[in-house]
Amino acid sequence: MSSFDRSPLVVTIDGPAASGKSSTAKLVAARLGMRHVDSGTLYRTVTASQMRGGEAPELWTEQSVLDAACHVTLVPGETSFVPRLDGAECEAEIRGEAVTGQVSLVAKMPHVRAWVNAMVRSTAASHEIVVDGRDMGTAVFPDARLKVWLVALPEERARRRVLQRLGRGPTPDELAAETADLEARDLKDREQTQPAADAVWIDTTGISQDEQVGRIVSLAEQRR
Ligand code: DC
């Protein structure tokens, strides 16, 4: 990056599962008048498309998943880019357990990763974006002007996830089960989940969402 860089601003926010990337990225984008892109939704929508074919996951191939990806588009909305499956909104389907259980399999396929990366890069050609994922600051936007790596203790991430899902804090058993589930997902996705060498680390364990958003917004404003 040169100090005279005039390319549209890209802010990358990466981190492990349930580290608060997407909700933070959405708020940062809104504060800065930029668009939010959630790269994980693309992996999820491609997985949902492949699932609609009805074949057992053991039979999925990289080619069948790429064929399924032809049904997926990424449409610019007012504040974010939203994935569509066969032209329709699919948020509930891609957040469901079935897709969540298989998406890591799809995210491991190198040609699928290349497809998602090209799709995400295309959004930055014409818009300033805040993009979140696992490898946005490394594989996809190595020259991004601001890269953030969000971390939080597994128990804290698990607590937030239960709170989001059930609207109340977890019981000790729920907390243990959710933490184990998150750690298993971290393990499945660990290869592509890496901080960029020049990322700013923010540990969100002890700070409020407002504070995290405020820190990222002021860093982005300095680099705009
Ligand atoms: O963040 P998420 O749970 O929506 O991500 C869904 C899956 O996609 C998860 O298995 C991690 C993977 N993913 C990835 O490999 N690279 C990204 N840039 C974003 C998500």
PDB file of C-alpha atoms and ligand atoms in Angstrom:
ATOM      1  CA  MET A   1       0.000   0.000   0.000  1.00  0.00           C
ATOM      2  CA  SER A   2       1.389   3.442  -0.889  1.00  0.00           C
ATOM      3  CA  SER A   3       0.482   6.576   1.052  1.00  0.00           C
ATOM      4  CA  PHE A   4      -1.110   7.891  -2.199  1.00  0.00           C
ATOM      5  CA  ASP A   5      -3.402   4.873  -2.612  1.00  0.00           C
ATOM      6  CA  ARG A   6      -6.675   6.075  -4.196  1.00  0.00           C
ATOM      7  CA  SER A   7      -8.333   2.672  -4.692  1.00  0.00           C
ATOM      8  CA  PRO A   8     -11.766   2.208  -3.024  1.00  0.00           C
ATOM      9  CA  LEU A   9     -11.293   1.608   0.693  1.00  0.00           C
ATOM     10  CA  VAL A  10     -11.396  -2.017   1.783  1.00  0.00           C
ATOM     11  CA  VAL A  11     -11.548  -2.945   5.471  1.00  0.00           C
ATOM     12  CA  THR A  12     -11.118  -6.642   6.238  1.00  0.00           C
ATOM     13  CA  ILE A  13     -12.351  -8.203   9.486  1.00  0.00           C
ATOM     14  CA  ASP A  14     -11.263 -11.802  10.035  1.00  0.00           C
ATOM     15  CA  GLY A  15     -11.360 -14.167  12.974  1.00  0.00           C
ATOM     16  CA  PRO A  16     -12.646 -17.529  14.230  1.00  0.00           C
ATOM     17  CA  ALA A  17     -16.296 -18.637  14.419  1.00  0.00           C
ATOM     18  CA  ALA A  18     -18.564 -16.463  16.560  1.00  0.00           C
ATOM     19  CA  SER A  19     -15.903 -13.855  17.208  1.00  0.00           C
ATOM     20  CA  GLY A  20     -18.469 -11.201  16.267  1.00  0.00           C
ATOM     21  CA  LYS A  21     -17.034 -10.488  12.808  1.00  0.00           C
ATOM     22  CA  SER A  22     -20.274 -10.112  10.890  1.00  0.00           C
ATOM     23  CA  SER A  23     -22.215  -8.045  13.392  1.00  0.00           C
ATOM     24  CA  THR A  24     -19.181  -5.809  13.905  1.00  0.00           C
ATOM     25  CA  ALA A  25     -18.519  -5.500  10.160  1.00  0.00           C
ATOM     26  CA  LYS A  26     -22.159  -4.567   9.545  1.00  0.00           C
ATOM     27  CA  LEU A  27     -22.064  -1.778  12.154  1.00  0.00           C
ATOM     28  CA  VAL A  28     -18.682  -0.490  10.971  1.00  0.00           C
ATOM     29  CA  ALA A  29     -19.960  -0.351   7.378  1.00  0.00           C
ATOM     30  CA  ALA A  30     -23.088   1.535   8.473  1.00  0.00           C
ATOM     31  CA  ARG A  31     -21.061   4.095  10.457  1.00  0.00           C
ATOM     32  CA  LEU A  32     -18.701   4.695   7.523  1.00  0.00           C
ATOM     33  CA  GLY A  33     -21.355   4.649   4.776  1.00  0.00           C
ATOM     34  CA  MET A  34     -19.665   1.618   3.196  1.00  0.00           C
ATOM     35  CA  ARG A  35     -21.177  -1.695   2.110  1.00  0.00           C
ATOM     36  CA  HIS A  36     -20.841  -4.895   4.124  1.00  0.00           C
ATOM     37  CA  VAL A  37     -19.842  -8.184   2.483  1.00  0.00           C
ATOM     38  CA  ASP A  38     -19.991 -11.421   4.537  1.00  0.00           C
ATOM     39  CA  SER A  39     -17.851 -13.973   2.686  1.00  0.00           C
ATOM     40  CA  GLY A  40     -19.141 -16.823   4.878  1.00  0.00           C
ATOM     41  CA  THR A  41     -22.640 -16.318   3.437  1.00  0.00           C
ATOM     42  CA  LEU A  42     -21.275 -17.210   0.008  1.00  0.00           C
ATOM     43  CA  TYR A  43     -19.853 -20.528   1.245  1.00  0.00           C
ATOM     44  CA  ARG A  44     -23.176 -21.129   2.955  1.00  0.00           C
ATOM     45  CA  THR A  45     -25.274 -20.308  -0.124  1.00  0.00           C
ATOM     46  CA  VAL A  46     -23.170 -22.534  -2.402  1.00  0.00           C
ATOM     47  CA  THR A  47     -23.618 -25.341   0.165  1.00  0.00           C
ATOM     48  CA  ALA A  48     -27.401 -24.762   0.242  1.00  0.00           C
ATOM     49  CA  SER A  49     -27.479 -24.892  -3.554  1.00  0.00           C
ATOM     50  CA  GLN A  50     -25.596 -28.205  -3.603  1.00  0.00           C
ATOM     51  CA  MET A  51     -27.935 -29.581  -0.890  1.00  0.00           C
ATOM     52  CA  ARG A  52     -30.995 -28.773  -2.952  1.00  0.00           C
ATOM     53  CA  GLY A  53     -29.672 -31.317  -5.456  1.00  0.00           C
ATOM     54  CA  GLY A  54     -30.424 -34.004  -2.828  1.00  0.00           C
ATOM     55  CA  GLU A  55     -27.158 -35.955  -3.186  1.00  0.00           C
ATOM     56  CA  ALA A  56     -25.425 -37.280  -0.057  1.00  0.00           C
ATOM     57  CA  PRO A  57     -22.393 -35.159   0.929  1.00  0.00           C
ATOM     58  CA  GLU A  58     -20.072 -38.146   0.342  1.00  0.00           C
ATOM     59  CA  LEU A  59     -20.938 -37.859  -3.362  1.00  0.00           C
ATOM     60  CA  TRP A  60     -20.229 -34.142  -3.674  1.00  0.00           C
ATOM     61  CA  THR A  61     -17.269 -33.302  -5.868  1.00  0.00           C
ATOM     62  CA  GLU A  62     -15.530 -30.028  -6.479  1.00  0.00           C
ATOM     63  CA  GLN A  63     -17.182 -29.950  -9.920  1.00  0.00           C
ATOM     64  CA  SER A  64     -20.681 -30.608  -8.554  1.00  0.00           C
ATOM     65  CA  VAL A  65     -20.225 -27.802  -6.026  1.00  0.00           C
ATOM     66  CA  LEU A  66     -18.962 -25.424  -8.731  1.00  0.00           C
ATOM     67  CA  ASP A  67     -22.018 -26.300 -10.837  1.00  0.00           C
ATOM     68  CA  ALA A  68     -24.195 -25.540  -7.808  1.00  0.00           C
ATOM     69  CA  ALA A  69     -22.397 -22.183  -7.453  1.00  0.00           C
ATOM     70  CA  CYS A  70     -23.816 -21.126 -10.851  1.00  0.00           C
ATOM     71  CA  HIS A  71     -27.177 -20.644  -9.072  1.00  0.00           C
ATOM     72  CA  VAL A  72     -25.675 -18.128  -6.628  1.00  0.00           C
ATOM     73  CA  THR A  73     -25.454 -14.372  -7.155  1.00  0.00           C
ATOM     74  CA  LEU A  74     -24.352 -11.523  -4.901  1.00  0.00           C
ATOM     75  CA  VAL A  75     -26.641  -8.525  -5.175  1.00  0.00           C
ATOM     76  CA  PRO A  76     -25.815  -5.006  -3.944  1.00  0.00           C
ATOM     77  CA  GLY A  77     -28.370  -3.755  -1.408  1.00  0.00           C
ATOM     78  CA  GLU A  78     -28.389  -0.365   0.265  1.00  0.00           C
ATOM     79  CA  THR A  79     -25.972  -1.335   3.040  1.00  0.00           C
ATOM     80  CA  SER A  80     -24.644  -4.761   2.074  1.00  0.00           C
ATOM     81  CA  PHE A  81     -24.139  -7.294  -0.691  1.00  0.00           C
ATOM     82  CA  VAL A  82     -26.679 -10.064  -0.244  1.00  0.00           C
ATOM     83  CA  PRO A  83     -26.444 -13.603  -1.677  1.00  0.00           C
ATOM     84  CA  ARG A  84     -29.352 -14.933  -3.704  1.00  0.00           C
ATOM     85  CA  LEU A  85     -30.059 -18.538  -4.598  1.00  0.00           C
ATOM     86  CA  ASP A  86     -31.879 -18.913  -7.916  1.00  0.00           C
ATOM     87  CA  GLY A  87     -32.616 -15.215  -7.617  1.00  0.00           C
ATOM     88  CA  ALA A  88     -34.324 -15.466  -4.217  1.00  0.00           C
ATOM     89  CA  GLU A  89     -33.395 -14.493  -0.658  1.00  0.00           C
ATOM     90  CA  CYS A  90     -32.242 -17.557   1.350  1.00  0.00           C
ATOM     91  CA  GLU A  91     -31.119 -16.289   4.795  1.00  0.00           C
ATOM     92  CA  ALA A  92     -33.076 -18.825   6.906  1.00  0.00           C
ATOM     93  CA  GLU A  93     -31.907 -21.755   4.776  1.00  0.00           C
ATOM     94  CA  ILE A  94     -28.215 -20.823   4.903  1.00  0.00           C
ATOM     95  CA  ARG A  95     -28.279 -20.311   8.686  1.00  0.00           C
ATOM     96  CA  GLY A  96     -29.966 -23.669   9.336  1.00  0.00           C
ATOM     97  CA  GLU A  97     -28.280 -26.664  10.946  1.00  0.00           C
ATOM     98  CA  ALA A  98     -28.116 -28.680   7.723  1.00  0.00           C
ATOM     99  CA  VAL A  99     -26.004 -26.078   5.915  1.00  0.00           C
ATOM    100  CA  THR A 100     -23.933 -25.260   9.022  1.00  0.00           C
ATOM    101  CA  GLY A 101     -23.071 -28.966   9.360  1.00  0.00           C
ATOM    102  CA  GLN A 102     -21.694 -29.291   5.798  1.00  0.00           C
ATOM    103  CA  VAL A 103     -20.289 -25.891   4.931  1.00  0.00           C
ATOM    104  CA  SER A 104     -16.719 -26.648   6.090  1.00  0.00           C
ATOM    105  CA  LEU A 105     -16.568 -29.483   3.559  1.00  0.00           C
ATOM    106  CA  VAL A 106     -17.355 -27.047   0.755  1.00  0.00           C
ATOM    107  CA  ALA A 107     -15.043 -24.351   2.151  1.00  0.00           C
ATOM    108  CA  LYS A 108     -12.098 -26.765   1.889  1.00  0.00           C
ATOM    109  CA  MET A 109     -12.370 -27.055  -1.902  1.00  0.00           C
ATOM    110  CA  PRO A 110      -9.680 -24.905  -3.566  1.00  0.00           C
ATOM    111  CA  HIS A 111     -11.683 -24.124  -6.729  1.00  0.00           C
ATOM    112  CA  VAL A 112     -14.698 -23.161  -4.640  1.00  0.00           C
ATOM    113  CA  ARG A 113     -12.475 -20.854  -2.593  1.00  0.00           C
ATOM    114  CA  ALA A 114     -11.219 -19.287  -5.829  1.00  0.00           C
ATOM    115  CA  TRP A 115     -14.837 -18.787  -6.966  1.00  0.00           C
ATOM    116  CA  VAL A 116     -15.865 -17.127  -3.682  1.00  0.00           C
ATOM    117  CA  ASN A 117     -12.730 -14.970  -3.663  1.00  0.00           C
ATOM    118  CA  ALA A 118     -13.378 -13.699  -7.203  1.00  0.00           C
ATOM    119  CA  MET A 119     -16.981 -12.925  -6.291  1.00  0.00           C
ATOM    120  CA  VAL A 120     -15.925 -10.988  -3.189  1.00  0.00           C
ATOM    121  CA  ARG A 121     -13.154  -9.098  -5.055  1.00  0.00           C
ATOM    122  CA  SER A 122     -15.636  -7.983  -7.696  1.00  0.00           C
ATOM    123  CA  THR A 123     -17.638  -6.082  -5.066  1.00  0.00           C
ATOM    124  CA  ALA A 124     -14.604  -3.938  -4.225  1.00  0.00           C
ATOM    125  CA  ALA A 125     -14.122  -2.831  -7.840  1.00  0.00           C
ATOM    126  CA  SER A 126     -16.967  -0.350  -7.579  1.00  0.00           C
ATOM    127  CA  HIS A 127     -17.713   0.072  -3.858  1.00  0.00           C
ATOM    128  CA  GLU A 128     -15.980   0.780  -0.588  1.00  0.00           C
ATOM    129  CA  ILE A 129     -16.501  -2.387   1.446  1.00  0.00           C
ATOM    130  CA  VAL A 130     -16.121  -3.818   4.918  1.00  0.00           C
ATOM    131  CA  VAL A 131     -15.676  -7.542   4.336  1.00  0.00           C
ATOM    132  CA  ASP A 132     -15.559 -10.272   6.943  1.00  0.00           C
ATOM    133  CA  GLY A 133     -14.414 -13.887   6.879  1.00  0.00           C
ATOM    134  CA  ARG A 134     -11.372 -15.984   7.663  1.00  0.00           C
ATOM    135  CA  ASP A 135      -8.854 -15.076   4.983  1.00  0.00           C
ATOM    136  CA  MET A 136      -9.988 -11.700   3.666  1.00  0.00           C
ATOM    137  CA  GLY A 137      -6.798  -9.938   4.808  1.00  0.00           C
ATOM    138  CA  THR A 138      -4.499 -12.716   3.604  1.00  0.00           C
ATOM    139  CA  ALA A 139      -5.770 -14.468   0.455  1.00  0.00           C
ATOM    140  CA  VAL A 140      -8.338 -12.026  -0.887  1.00  0.00           C
ATOM    141  CA  PHE A 141      -7.264  -8.448  -0.099  1.00  0.00           C
ATOM    142  CA  PRO A 142      -3.574  -8.610   0.850  1.00  0.00           C
ATOM    143  CA  ASP A 143      -3.338  -4.855   0.074  1.00  0.00           C
ATOM    144  CA  ALA A 144      -6.388  -3.773   2.089  1.00  0.00           C
ATOM    145  CA  ARG A 145      -5.802  -0.457   3.837  1.00  0.00           C
ATOM    146  CA  LEU A 146      -7.108  -1.753   7.165  1.00  0.00           C
ATOM    147  CA  LYS A 147      -7.073  -5.358   8.356  1.00  0.00           C
ATOM    148  CA  VAL A 148      -8.589  -6.376  11.661  1.00  0.00           C
ATOM    149  CA  TRP A 149      -8.217  -9.724  13.420  1.00  0.00           C
ATOM    150  CA  LEU A 150     -10.950 -10.243  16.022  1.00  0.00           C
ATOM    151  CA  VAL A 151     -10.411 -12.716  18.835  1.00  0.00           C
ATOM    152  CA  ALA A 152     -12.308 -13.684  21.988  1.00  0.00           C
ATOM    153  CA  LEU A 153     -12.018 -16.561  24.452  1.00  0.00           C
ATOM    154  CA  PRO A 154     -13.983 -19.657  23.339  1.00  0.00           C
ATOM    155  CA  GLU A 155     -16.276 -19.479  26.412  1.00  0.00           C
ATOM    156  CA  GLU A 156     -17.102 -15.870  25.648  1.00  0.00           C
ATOM    157  CA  ARG A 157     -17.870 -16.655  22.017  1.00  0.00           C
ATOM    158  CA  ALA A 158     -20.051 -19.574  23.151  1.00  0.00           C
ATOM    159  CA  ARG A 159     -21.897 -17.376  25.661  1.00  0.00           C
ATOM    160  CA  ARG A 160     -22.649 -14.783  22.980  1.00  0.00           C
ATOM    161  CA  ARG A 161     -23.870 -17.417  20.571  1.00  0.00           C
ATOM    162  CA  VAL A 162     -26.349 -18.872  23.075  1.00  0.00           C
ATOM    163  CA  LEU A 163     -27.500 -15.374  23.982  1.00  0.00           C
ATOM    164  CA  GLN A 164     -28.102 -14.587  20.316  1.00  0.00           C
ATOM    165  CA  ARG A 165     -29.963 -17.847  19.716  1.00  0.00           C
ATOM    166  CA  LEU A 166     -32.044 -18.130  22.894  1.00  0.00           C
ATOM    167  CA  GLY A 167     -32.185 -14.532  24.096  1.00  0.00           C
ATOM    168  CA  ARG A 168     -30.767 -15.508  27.531  1.00  0.00           C
ATOM    169  CA  GLY A 169     -27.447 -16.537  29.045  1.00  0.00           C
ATOM    170  CA  PRO A 170     -26.418 -20.233  28.911  1.00  0.00           C
ATOM    171  CA  THR A 171     -26.676 -22.791  31.708  1.00  0.00           C
ATOM    172  CA  PRO A 172     -23.279 -24.369  32.601  1.00  0.00           C
ATOM    173  CA  ASP A 173     -24.145 -27.458  30.499  1.00  0.00           C
ATOM    174  CA  GLU A 174     -25.184 -25.361  27.525  1.00  0.00           C
ATOM    175  CA  LEU A 175     -22.000 -23.327  27.836  1.00  0.00           C
ATOM    176  CA  ALA A 176     -19.842 -26.471  27.868  1.00  0.00           C
ATOM    177  CA  ALA A 177     -21.659 -27.983  24.853  1.00  0.00           C
ATOM    178  CA  GLU A 178     -21.513 -24.749  22.858  1.00  0.00           C
ATOM    179  CA  THR A 179     -17.809 -24.243  23.652  1.00  0.00           C
ATOM    180  CA  ALA A 180     -16.999 -27.789  22.504  1.00  0.00           C
ATOM    181  CA  ASP A 181     -18.991 -27.220  19.308  1.00  0.00           C
ATOM    182  CA  LEU A 182     -17.145 -23.979  18.579  1.00  0.00           C
ATOM    183  CA  GLU A 183     -13.761 -25.538  19.223  1.00  0.00           C
ATOM    184  CA  ALA A 184     -14.638 -28.374  16.807  1.00  0.00           C
ATOM    185  CA  ARG A 185     -15.586 -25.818  14.142  1.00  0.00           C
ATOM    186  CA  ASP A 186     -12.374 -23.855  14.734  1.00  0.00           C
ATOM    187  CA  LEU A 187     -10.444 -27.059  14.141  1.00  0.00           C
ATOM    188  CA  LYS A 188     -12.256 -27.791  10.857  1.00  0.00           C
ATOM    189  CA  ASP A 189     -11.622 -24.278   9.529  1.00  0.00           C
ATOM    190  CA  ARG A 190      -8.167 -23.725  11.003  1.00  0.00           C
ATOM    191  CA  GLU A 191      -6.214 -23.949   7.737  1.00  0.00           C
ATOM    192  CA  GLN A 192      -7.845 -20.905   6.185  1.00  0.00           C
ATOM    193  CA  THR A 193      -8.332 -19.005   9.449  1.00  0.00           C
ATOM    194  CA  GLN A 194      -5.121 -16.993   9.756  1.00  0.00           C
ATOM    195  CA  PRO A 195      -4.346 -13.395  10.719  1.00  0.00           C
ATOM    196  CA  ALA A 196      -2.483 -11.231   8.220  1.00  0.00           C
ATOM    197  CA  ALA A 197       0.963 -10.203   9.452  1.00  0.00           C
ATOM    198  CA  ASP A 198      -0.112  -6.534   9.335  1.00  0.00           C
ATOM    199  CA  ALA A 199      -3.558  -7.015  10.937  1.00  0.00           C
ATOM    200  CA  VAL A 200      -4.605  -5.007  13.993  1.00  0.00           C
ATOM    201  CA  TRP A 201      -5.606  -7.495  16.725  1.00  0.00           C
ATOM    202  CA  ILE A 202      -8.671  -6.690  18.796  1.00  0.00           C
ATOM    203  CA  ASP A 203      -9.527  -8.968  21.702  1.00  0.00           C
ATOM    204  CA  THR A 204     -13.258  -8.483  22.256  1.00  0.00           C
ATOM    205  CA  THR A 205     -13.500 -10.613  25.407  1.00  0.00           C
ATOM    206  CA  GLY A 206     -13.693  -7.706  27.808  1.00  0.00           C
ATOM    207  CA  ILE A 207     -15.052  -4.889  25.652  1.00  0.00           C
ATOM    208  CA  SER A 208     -18.514  -3.916  24.435  1.00  0.00           C
ATOM    209  CA  GLN A 209     -19.581  -4.111  20.827  1.00  0.00           C
ATOM    210  CA  ASP A 210     -19.832  -0.302  20.735  1.00  0.00           C
ATOM    211  CA  GLU A 211     -16.230  -0.047  21.792  1.00  0.00           C
ATOM    212  CA  GLN A 212     -14.975  -2.538  19.165  1.00  0.00           C
ATOM    213  CA  VAL A 213     -16.918  -0.760  16.450  1.00  0.00           C
ATOM    214  CA  GLY A 214     -15.640   2.636  17.586  1.00  0.00           C
ATOM    215  CA  ARG A 215     -12.018   1.464  17.498  1.00  0.00           C
ATOM    216  CA  ILE A 216     -12.324   0.054  13.985  1.00  0.00           C
ATOM    217  CA  VAL A 217     -14.186   3.114  12.698  1.00  0.00           C
ATOM    218  CA  SER A 218     -11.501   5.475  13.971  1.00  0.00           C
ATOM    219  CA  LEU A 219      -8.707   3.331  12.479  1.00  0.00           C
ATOM    220  CA  ALA A 220     -10.555   3.281   9.146  1.00  0.00           C
ATOM    221  CA  GLU A 221     -11.092   7.054   9.217  1.00  0.00           C
ATOM    222  CA  GLN A 222      -7.370   7.598   9.717  1.00  0.00           C
ATOM    223  CA  ARG A 223      -6.611   5.487   6.649  1.00  0.00           C
ATOM    224  CA  ARG A 224      -9.365   6.717   4.375  1.00  0.00           C
TER     225      ARG A 224
HETATM  226  O1   DC B   1     -18.439 -17.345   9.264  1.00  0.00           O
HETATM  227  P1   DC B   1     -19.422 -18.441   8.877  1.00  0.00           P
HETATM  228  O2   DC B   1     -19.780 -19.384  10.000  1.00  0.00           O
HETATM  229  O3   DC B   1     -20.640 -17.927   8.189  1.00  0.00           O
HETATM  230  O4   DC B   1     -18.626 -19.311   7.792  1.00  0.00           O
HETATM  231  C1   DC B   1     -19.208 -20.408   7.164  1.00  0.00           C
HETATM  232  C2   DC B   1     -18.123 -21.395   6.742  1.00  0.00           C
HETATM  233  O5   DC B   1     -17.328 -20.853   5.708  1.00  0.00           O
HETATM  234  C3   DC B   1     -17.174 -21.847   7.841  1.00  0.00           C
HETATM  235  O6   DC B   1     -16.927 -23.237   7.648  1.00  0.00           O
HETATM  236  C4   DC B   1     -15.897 -21.084   7.559  1.00  0.00           C
HETATM  237  C5   DC B   1     -15.954 -20.886   6.087  1.00  0.00           C
HETATM  238  N1   DC B   1     -15.341 -19.645   5.635  1.00  0.00           N
HETATM  239  C6   DC B   1     -14.111 -19.717   5.060  1.00  0.00           C
HETATM  240  O7   DC B   1     -13.531 -20.798   4.955  1.00  0.00           O
HETATM  241  N2   DC B   1     -13.532 -18.591   4.573  1.00  0.00           N
HETATM  242  C7   DC B   1     -14.162 -17.404   4.671  1.00  0.00           C
HETATM  243  N3   DC B   1     -13.569 -16.312   4.180  1.00  0.00           N
HETATM  244  C8   DC B   1     -15.432 -17.318   5.287  1.00  0.00           C
HETATM  245  C9   DC B   1     -15.998 -18.466   5.781  1.00  0.00           C
END
